[in-house]
């Protein structure tokens, strides 16, 4: 069953969720995401999350009727744009700072992306939640960094490399663990930006 199969009216969902405090709900969300990182998506069960958070599994099933629905809600609860506060006054400085910020959470989020890889191909709601939580906010923030650089005249508006900066940044985060067996830490990502991203934009 996919998460779509269990979707009900918004009012019903709101009624189910209203029985939990926001803090308790976040405990469940943090627990399921931590278990996915450590054990993989397929190994995680509603029963296991219930045991780790000391609640009955019926409590979880009342709130979220399927595991994909539960995980999608957990992902959305962790939506954030870590690049949003980056503004050093120059495009090169912003991209270096964004690289360092990305490196600080690389291991945690890359583990989650890898663990959910197959599952998101099977469930559209889960895939949409993953994009909304971990991808779209960061891409939007990167595009804002690039827009400011264009406005300052640091890069021409039609520069062909602008389109590919988000792909470069996210690509190295995903690929380095596969190719080299290590996560892209802050120092590695700053070196990558200086060697590959800035030259592509005509910056030094």
PDB file of C-alpha atoms in Angstrom:
ATOM      1  CA  UNK A   1       0.000   0.000   0.000  1.00  0.00           C
ATOM      2  CA  UNK A   2       1.341   3.449  -0.841  1.00  0.00           C
ATOM      3  CA  UNK A   3       0.727   6.520   1.255  1.00  0.00           C
ATOM      4  CA  UNK A   4      -1.793   7.741  -1.312  1.00  0.00           C
ATOM      5  CA  UNK A   5      -3.975   4.707  -0.682  1.00  0.00           C
ATOM      6  CA  UNK A   6      -4.437   5.742   2.943  1.00  0.00           C
ATOM      7  CA  UNK A   7      -5.083   9.441   2.395  1.00  0.00           C
ATOM      8  CA  UNK A   8      -8.230  10.713   4.031  1.00  0.00           C
ATOM      9  CA  UNK A   9      -9.940  14.096   4.368  1.00  0.00           C
ATOM     10  CA  UNK A  10      -7.784  16.853   5.832  1.00  0.00           C
ATOM     11  CA  UNK A  11     -10.195  17.343   8.698  1.00  0.00           C
ATOM     12  CA  UNK A  12      -9.889  13.700   9.712  1.00  0.00           C
ATOM     13  CA  UNK A  13      -6.081  13.895   9.645  1.00  0.00           C
ATOM     14  CA  UNK A  14      -6.125  17.065  11.730  1.00  0.00           C
ATOM     15  CA  UNK A  15      -8.423  15.428  14.248  1.00  0.00           C
ATOM     16  CA  UNK A  16      -6.098  12.441  14.617  1.00  0.00           C
ATOM     17  CA  UNK A  17      -3.001  14.621  15.064  1.00  0.00           C
ATOM     18  CA  UNK A  18      -4.633  16.950  17.570  1.00  0.00           C
ATOM     19  CA  UNK A  19      -4.309  14.337  20.326  1.00  0.00           C
ATOM     20  CA  UNK A  20      -0.500  14.699  20.394  1.00  0.00           C
ATOM     21  CA  UNK A  21       1.496  17.671  21.591  1.00  0.00           C
ATOM     22  CA  UNK A  22       3.891  19.166  19.062  1.00  0.00           C
ATOM     23  CA  UNK A  23       6.843  18.090  21.217  1.00  0.00           C
ATOM     24  CA  UNK A  24       5.662  14.480  21.446  1.00  0.00           C
ATOM     25  CA  UNK A  25       4.958  14.374  17.720  1.00  0.00           C
ATOM     26  CA  UNK A  26       8.493  15.621  17.027  1.00  0.00           C
ATOM     27  CA  UNK A  27       9.899  12.838  19.233  1.00  0.00           C
ATOM     28  CA  UNK A  28       8.232  10.303  16.939  1.00  0.00           C
ATOM     29  CA  UNK A  29       9.517  12.077  13.830  1.00  0.00           C
ATOM     30  CA  UNK A  30      13.084  12.273  15.131  1.00  0.00           C
ATOM     31  CA  UNK A  31      13.001   8.610  16.147  1.00  0.00           C
ATOM     32  CA  UNK A  32      11.853   7.312  12.773  1.00  0.00           C
ATOM     33  CA  UNK A  33      14.380   9.406  10.819  1.00  0.00           C
ATOM     34  CA  UNK A  34      17.225   8.344  13.139  1.00  0.00           C
ATOM     35  CA  UNK A  35      16.274   4.692  12.696  1.00  0.00           C
ATOM     36  CA  UNK A  36      16.137   5.063   8.911  1.00  0.00           C
ATOM     37  CA  UNK A  37      19.655   6.547   8.925  1.00  0.00           C
ATOM     38  CA  UNK A  38      21.004   3.742  11.081  1.00  0.00           C
ATOM     39  CA  UNK A  39      19.086   0.716   9.801  1.00  0.00           C
ATOM     40  CA  UNK A  40      17.683   1.621   6.389  1.00  0.00           C
ATOM     41  CA  UNK A  41      14.100   2.284   5.423  1.00  0.00           C
ATOM     42  CA  UNK A  42      13.034  -1.340   4.960  1.00  0.00           C
ATOM     43  CA  UNK A  43      14.252  -2.369   8.426  1.00  0.00           C
ATOM     44  CA  UNK A  44      12.241   0.309  10.226  1.00  0.00           C
ATOM     45  CA  UNK A  45       8.800  -0.658  11.518  1.00  0.00           C
ATOM     46  CA  UNK A  46       6.031   1.183  13.290  1.00  0.00           C
ATOM     47  CA  UNK A  47       6.458  -1.309  16.124  1.00  0.00           C
ATOM     48  CA  UNK A  48      10.146  -0.497  16.428  1.00  0.00           C
ATOM     49  CA  UNK A  49       9.528   3.242  16.559  1.00  0.00           C
ATOM     50  CA  UNK A  50       6.786   2.700  19.152  1.00  0.00           C
ATOM     51  CA  UNK A  51       9.184   0.691  21.320  1.00  0.00           C
ATOM     52  CA  UNK A  52      11.972   3.269  21.071  1.00  0.00           C
ATOM     53  CA  UNK A  53       9.637   6.130  21.990  1.00  0.00           C
ATOM     54  CA  UNK A  54       7.759   4.164  24.666  1.00  0.00           C
ATOM     55  CA  UNK A  55       4.319   4.429  23.160  1.00  0.00           C
ATOM     56  CA  UNK A  56       1.852   1.901  21.823  1.00  0.00           C
ATOM     57  CA  UNK A  57       1.962   1.158  18.125  1.00  0.00           C
ATOM     58  CA  UNK A  58      -1.764   1.919  18.005  1.00  0.00           C
ATOM     59  CA  UNK A  59      -0.853   5.527  18.877  1.00  0.00           C
ATOM     60  CA  UNK A  60       1.271   5.768  15.747  1.00  0.00           C
ATOM     61  CA  UNK A  61      -1.295   4.042  13.556  1.00  0.00           C
ATOM     62  CA  UNK A  62      -3.995   6.448  14.750  1.00  0.00           C
ATOM     63  CA  UNK A  63      -1.885   9.382  13.601  1.00  0.00           C
ATOM     64  CA  UNK A  64      -0.369   7.924  10.415  1.00  0.00           C
ATOM     65  CA  UNK A  65      -2.014   4.869   8.910  1.00  0.00           C
ATOM     66  CA  UNK A  66       1.023   3.611   6.971  1.00  0.00           C
ATOM     67  CA  UNK A  67       4.795   3.750   7.347  1.00  0.00           C
ATOM     68  CA  UNK A  68       5.276   5.839   4.161  1.00  0.00           C
ATOM     69  CA  UNK A  69       2.701   8.336   5.465  1.00  0.00           C
ATOM     70  CA  UNK A  70       4.525   8.502   8.815  1.00  0.00           C
ATOM     71  CA  UNK A  71       7.940   8.979   7.208  1.00  0.00           C
ATOM     72  CA  UNK A  72       6.608  11.627   4.817  1.00  0.00           C
ATOM     73  CA  UNK A  73       5.243  13.588   7.778  1.00  0.00           C
ATOM     74  CA  UNK A  74       8.576  13.228   9.600  1.00  0.00           C
ATOM     75  CA  UNK A  75      10.469  14.547   6.589  1.00  0.00           C
ATOM     76  CA  UNK A  76       8.201  17.567   6.270  1.00  0.00           C
ATOM     77  CA  UNK A  77       8.630  18.319   9.972  1.00  0.00           C
ATOM     78  CA  UNK A  78      12.373  18.668   9.355  1.00  0.00           C
ATOM     79  CA  UNK A  79      12.077  21.051   6.419  1.00  0.00           C
ATOM     80  CA  UNK A  80      14.723  23.773   6.596  1.00  0.00           C
ATOM     81  CA  UNK A  81      16.855  25.900   4.301  1.00  0.00           C
ATOM     82  CA  UNK A  82      20.334  25.939   5.787  1.00  0.00           C
ATOM     83  CA  UNK A  83      21.652  28.146   2.996  1.00  0.00           C
ATOM     84  CA  UNK A  84      19.002  30.797   3.614  1.00  0.00           C
ATOM     85  CA  UNK A  85      21.111  32.824   6.046  1.00  0.00           C
ATOM     86  CA  UNK A  86      24.224  32.874   3.855  1.00  0.00           C
ATOM     87  CA  UNK A  87      25.054  36.425   2.746  1.00  0.00           C
ATOM     88  CA  UNK A  88      28.721  37.468   2.871  1.00  0.00           C
ATOM     89  CA  UNK A  89      28.418  40.292   0.345  1.00  0.00           C
ATOM     90  CA  UNK A  90      30.045  38.487  -2.573  1.00  0.00           C
ATOM     91  CA  UNK A  91      29.059  35.501  -4.701  1.00  0.00           C
ATOM     92  CA  UNK A  92      32.375  33.720  -4.191  1.00  0.00           C
ATOM     93  CA  UNK A  93      32.118  34.256  -0.442  1.00  0.00           C
ATOM     94  CA  UNK A  94      28.522  33.050  -0.382  1.00  0.00           C
ATOM     95  CA  UNK A  95      29.353  29.871  -2.286  1.00  0.00           C
ATOM     96  CA  UNK A  96      32.308  29.116  -0.025  1.00  0.00           C
ATOM     97  CA  UNK A  97      30.112  29.662   3.024  1.00  0.00           C
ATOM     98  CA  UNK A  98      27.306  27.535   1.563  1.00  0.00           C
ATOM     99  CA  UNK A  99      29.839  24.768   0.935  1.00  0.00           C
ATOM    100  CA  UNK A 100      30.962  24.863   4.549  1.00  0.00           C
ATOM    101  CA  UNK A 101      27.368  24.848   5.808  1.00  0.00           C
ATOM    102  CA  UNK A 102      26.542  21.891   3.547  1.00  0.00           C
ATOM    103  CA  UNK A 103      29.559  19.986   4.820  1.00  0.00           C
ATOM    104  CA  UNK A 104      28.432  20.407   8.407  1.00  0.00           C
ATOM    105  CA  UNK A 105      25.228  18.413   7.802  1.00  0.00           C
ATOM    106  CA  UNK A 106      26.476  16.284   4.929  1.00  0.00           C
ATOM    107  CA  UNK A 107      26.794  12.975   6.776  1.00  0.00           C
ATOM    108  CA  UNK A 108      23.394  13.152   8.465  1.00  0.00           C
ATOM    109  CA  UNK A 109      21.375  14.146   5.415  1.00  0.00           C
ATOM    110  CA  UNK A 110      23.334  12.034   2.929  1.00  0.00           C
ATOM    111  CA  UNK A 111      22.679   8.957   5.080  1.00  0.00           C
ATOM    112  CA  UNK A 112      18.978   9.739   5.012  1.00  0.00           C
ATOM    113  CA  UNK A 113      18.920  10.293   1.246  1.00  0.00           C
ATOM    114  CA  UNK A 114      20.769   7.033   0.648  1.00  0.00           C
ATOM    115  CA  UNK A 115      18.556   5.079   3.030  1.00  0.00           C
ATOM    116  CA  UNK A 116      15.407   6.339   1.328  1.00  0.00           C
ATOM    117  CA  UNK A 117      16.711   5.856  -2.207  1.00  0.00           C
ATOM    118  CA  UNK A 118      14.661   2.816  -3.236  1.00  0.00           C
ATOM    119  CA  UNK A 119      11.596   3.674  -1.161  1.00  0.00           C
ATOM    120  CA  UNK A 120      11.086   7.058  -2.782  1.00  0.00           C
ATOM    121  CA  UNK A 121      11.015   5.388  -6.192  1.00  0.00           C
ATOM    122  CA  UNK A 122       8.065   3.295  -5.022  1.00  0.00           C
ATOM    123  CA  UNK A 123       5.991   5.949  -3.271  1.00  0.00           C
ATOM    124  CA  UNK A 124       5.217   9.313  -4.849  1.00  0.00           C
ATOM    125  CA  UNK A 125       4.152  10.953  -1.579  1.00  0.00           C
ATOM    126  CA  UNK A 126       7.411   9.936   0.067  1.00  0.00           C
ATOM    127  CA  UNK A 127       9.386  11.259  -2.905  1.00  0.00           C
ATOM    128  CA  UNK A 128       7.501  14.553  -2.788  1.00  0.00           C
ATOM    129  CA  UNK A 129       8.092  14.899   0.958  1.00  0.00           C
ATOM    130  CA  UNK A 130      11.810  14.219   0.524  1.00  0.00           C
ATOM    131  CA  UNK A 131      12.100  16.918  -2.117  1.00  0.00           C
ATOM    132  CA  UNK A 132      10.083  19.396  -0.061  1.00  0.00           C
ATOM    133  CA  UNK A 133      12.161  18.775   3.080  1.00  0.00           C
ATOM    134  CA  UNK A 134      15.737  18.332   1.890  1.00  0.00           C
ATOM    135  CA  UNK A 135      16.024  19.508  -1.702  1.00  0.00           C
ATOM    136  CA  UNK A 136      13.714  22.342  -2.732  1.00  0.00           C
ATOM    137  CA  UNK A 137      14.467  24.730   0.186  1.00  0.00           C
ATOM    138  CA  UNK A 138      18.214  24.438  -0.438  1.00  0.00           C
ATOM    139  CA  UNK A 139      17.890  24.857  -4.201  1.00  0.00           C
ATOM    140  CA  UNK A 140      15.738  27.950  -3.689  1.00  0.00           C
ATOM    141  CA  UNK A 141      18.313  29.411  -1.297  1.00  0.00           C
ATOM    142  CA  UNK A 142      21.170  28.665  -3.722  1.00  0.00           C
ATOM    143  CA  UNK A 143      19.264  30.323  -6.544  1.00  0.00           C
ATOM    144  CA  UNK A 144      18.796  33.386  -4.341  1.00  0.00           C
ATOM    145  CA  UNK A 145      22.564  33.488  -3.698  1.00  0.00           C
ATOM    146  CA  UNK A 146      23.180  33.324  -7.446  1.00  0.00           C
ATOM    147  CA  UNK A 147      20.530  35.981  -8.147  1.00  0.00           C
ATOM    148  CA  UNK A 148      22.245  38.386  -5.794  1.00  0.00           C
ATOM    149  CA  UNK A 149      25.555  37.729  -7.527  1.00  0.00           C
ATOM    150  CA  UNK A 150      23.997  38.539 -10.879  1.00  0.00           C
ATOM    151  CA  UNK A 151      22.427  41.717  -9.476  1.00  0.00           C
ATOM    152  CA  UNK A 152      25.827  42.843  -8.170  1.00  0.00           C
ATOM    153  CA  UNK A 153      27.300  42.308 -11.622  1.00  0.00           C
ATOM    154  CA  UNK A 154      29.656  39.529 -10.537  1.00  0.00           C
ATOM    155  CA  UNK A 155      28.283  37.080 -13.123  1.00  0.00           C
ATOM    156  CA  UNK A 156      26.361  37.846 -16.341  1.00  0.00           C
ATOM    157  CA  UNK A 157      22.666  36.970 -16.118  1.00  0.00           C
ATOM    158  CA  UNK A 158      22.908  34.598 -19.063  1.00  0.00           C
ATOM    159  CA  UNK A 159      26.023  32.746 -17.889  1.00  0.00           C
ATOM    160  CA  UNK A 160      25.468  29.070 -18.812  1.00  0.00           C
ATOM    161  CA  UNK A 161      27.078  27.732 -15.616  1.00  0.00           C
ATOM    162  CA  UNK A 162      24.480  29.342 -13.326  1.00  0.00           C
ATOM    163  CA  UNK A 163      21.940  26.635 -14.101  1.00  0.00           C
ATOM    164  CA  UNK A 164      24.263  23.869 -12.941  1.00  0.00           C
ATOM    165  CA  UNK A 165      25.509  25.184  -9.599  1.00  0.00           C
ATOM    166  CA  UNK A 166      22.785  23.391  -7.540  1.00  0.00           C
ATOM    167  CA  UNK A 167      23.492  20.167  -9.437  1.00  0.00           C
ATOM    168  CA  UNK A 168      27.198  20.522  -8.715  1.00  0.00           C
ATOM    169  CA  UNK A 169      26.646  21.139  -5.010  1.00  0.00           C
ATOM    170  CA  UNK A 170      24.116  18.365  -4.469  1.00  0.00           C
ATOM    171  CA  UNK A 171      25.913  15.991  -6.805  1.00  0.00           C
ATOM    172  CA  UNK A 172      29.183  16.023  -4.885  1.00  0.00           C
ATOM    173  CA  UNK A 173      27.318  15.471  -1.612  1.00  0.00           C
ATOM    174  CA  UNK A 174      25.708  12.315  -2.989  1.00  0.00           C
ATOM    175  CA  UNK A 175      28.565  10.980  -5.077  1.00  0.00           C
ATOM    176  CA  UNK A 176      31.634  11.299  -2.863  1.00  0.00           C
ATOM    177  CA  UNK A 177      30.491   8.555  -0.433  1.00  0.00           C
ATOM    178  CA  UNK A 178      30.005   6.216  -3.403  1.00  0.00           C
ATOM    179  CA  UNK A 179      33.298   6.993  -5.159  1.00  0.00           C
ATOM    180  CA  UNK A 180      35.599   7.515  -2.187  1.00  0.00           C
ATOM    181  CA  UNK A 181      33.810   6.017   0.800  1.00  0.00           C
ATOM    182  CA  UNK A 182      33.809   9.334   2.673  1.00  0.00           C
ATOM    183  CA  UNK A 183      31.252  12.057   3.206  1.00  0.00           C
ATOM    184  CA  UNK A 184      31.893  15.501   1.743  1.00  0.00           C
ATOM    185  CA  UNK A 185      33.002  17.417   4.830  1.00  0.00           C
ATOM    186  CA  UNK A 186      33.282  21.234   4.996  1.00  0.00           C
ATOM    187  CA  UNK A 187      36.931  21.448   3.916  1.00  0.00           C
ATOM    188  CA  UNK A 188      36.356  19.102   0.977  1.00  0.00           C
ATOM    189  CA  UNK A 189      33.327  21.060  -0.209  1.00  0.00           C
ATOM    190  CA  UNK A 190      35.124  24.402   0.024  1.00  0.00           C
ATOM    191  CA  UNK A 191      37.985  22.980  -2.059  1.00  0.00           C
ATOM    192  CA  UNK A 192      35.441  21.659  -4.550  1.00  0.00           C
ATOM    193  CA  UNK A 193      33.779  25.065  -4.860  1.00  0.00           C
ATOM    194  CA  UNK A 194      37.133  26.798  -5.342  1.00  0.00           C
ATOM    195  CA  UNK A 195      38.371  24.268  -7.912  1.00  0.00           C
ATOM    196  CA  UNK A 196      35.180  23.596  -9.883  1.00  0.00           C
ATOM    197  CA  UNK A 197      32.271  25.937  -9.153  1.00  0.00           C
ATOM    198  CA  UNK A 198      33.973  29.335  -9.033  1.00  0.00           C
ATOM    199  CA  UNK A 199      36.051  28.794 -12.209  1.00  0.00           C
ATOM    200  CA  UNK A 200      32.925  27.653 -14.051  1.00  0.00           C
ATOM    201  CA  UNK A 201      31.312  30.987 -13.155  1.00  0.00           C
ATOM    202  CA  UNK A 202      34.400  32.956 -14.097  1.00  0.00           C
ATOM    203  CA  UNK A 203      35.178  33.810 -10.457  1.00  0.00           C
ATOM    204  CA  UNK A 204      38.387  33.385  -8.485  1.00  0.00           C
TER     205      UNK A 204
END
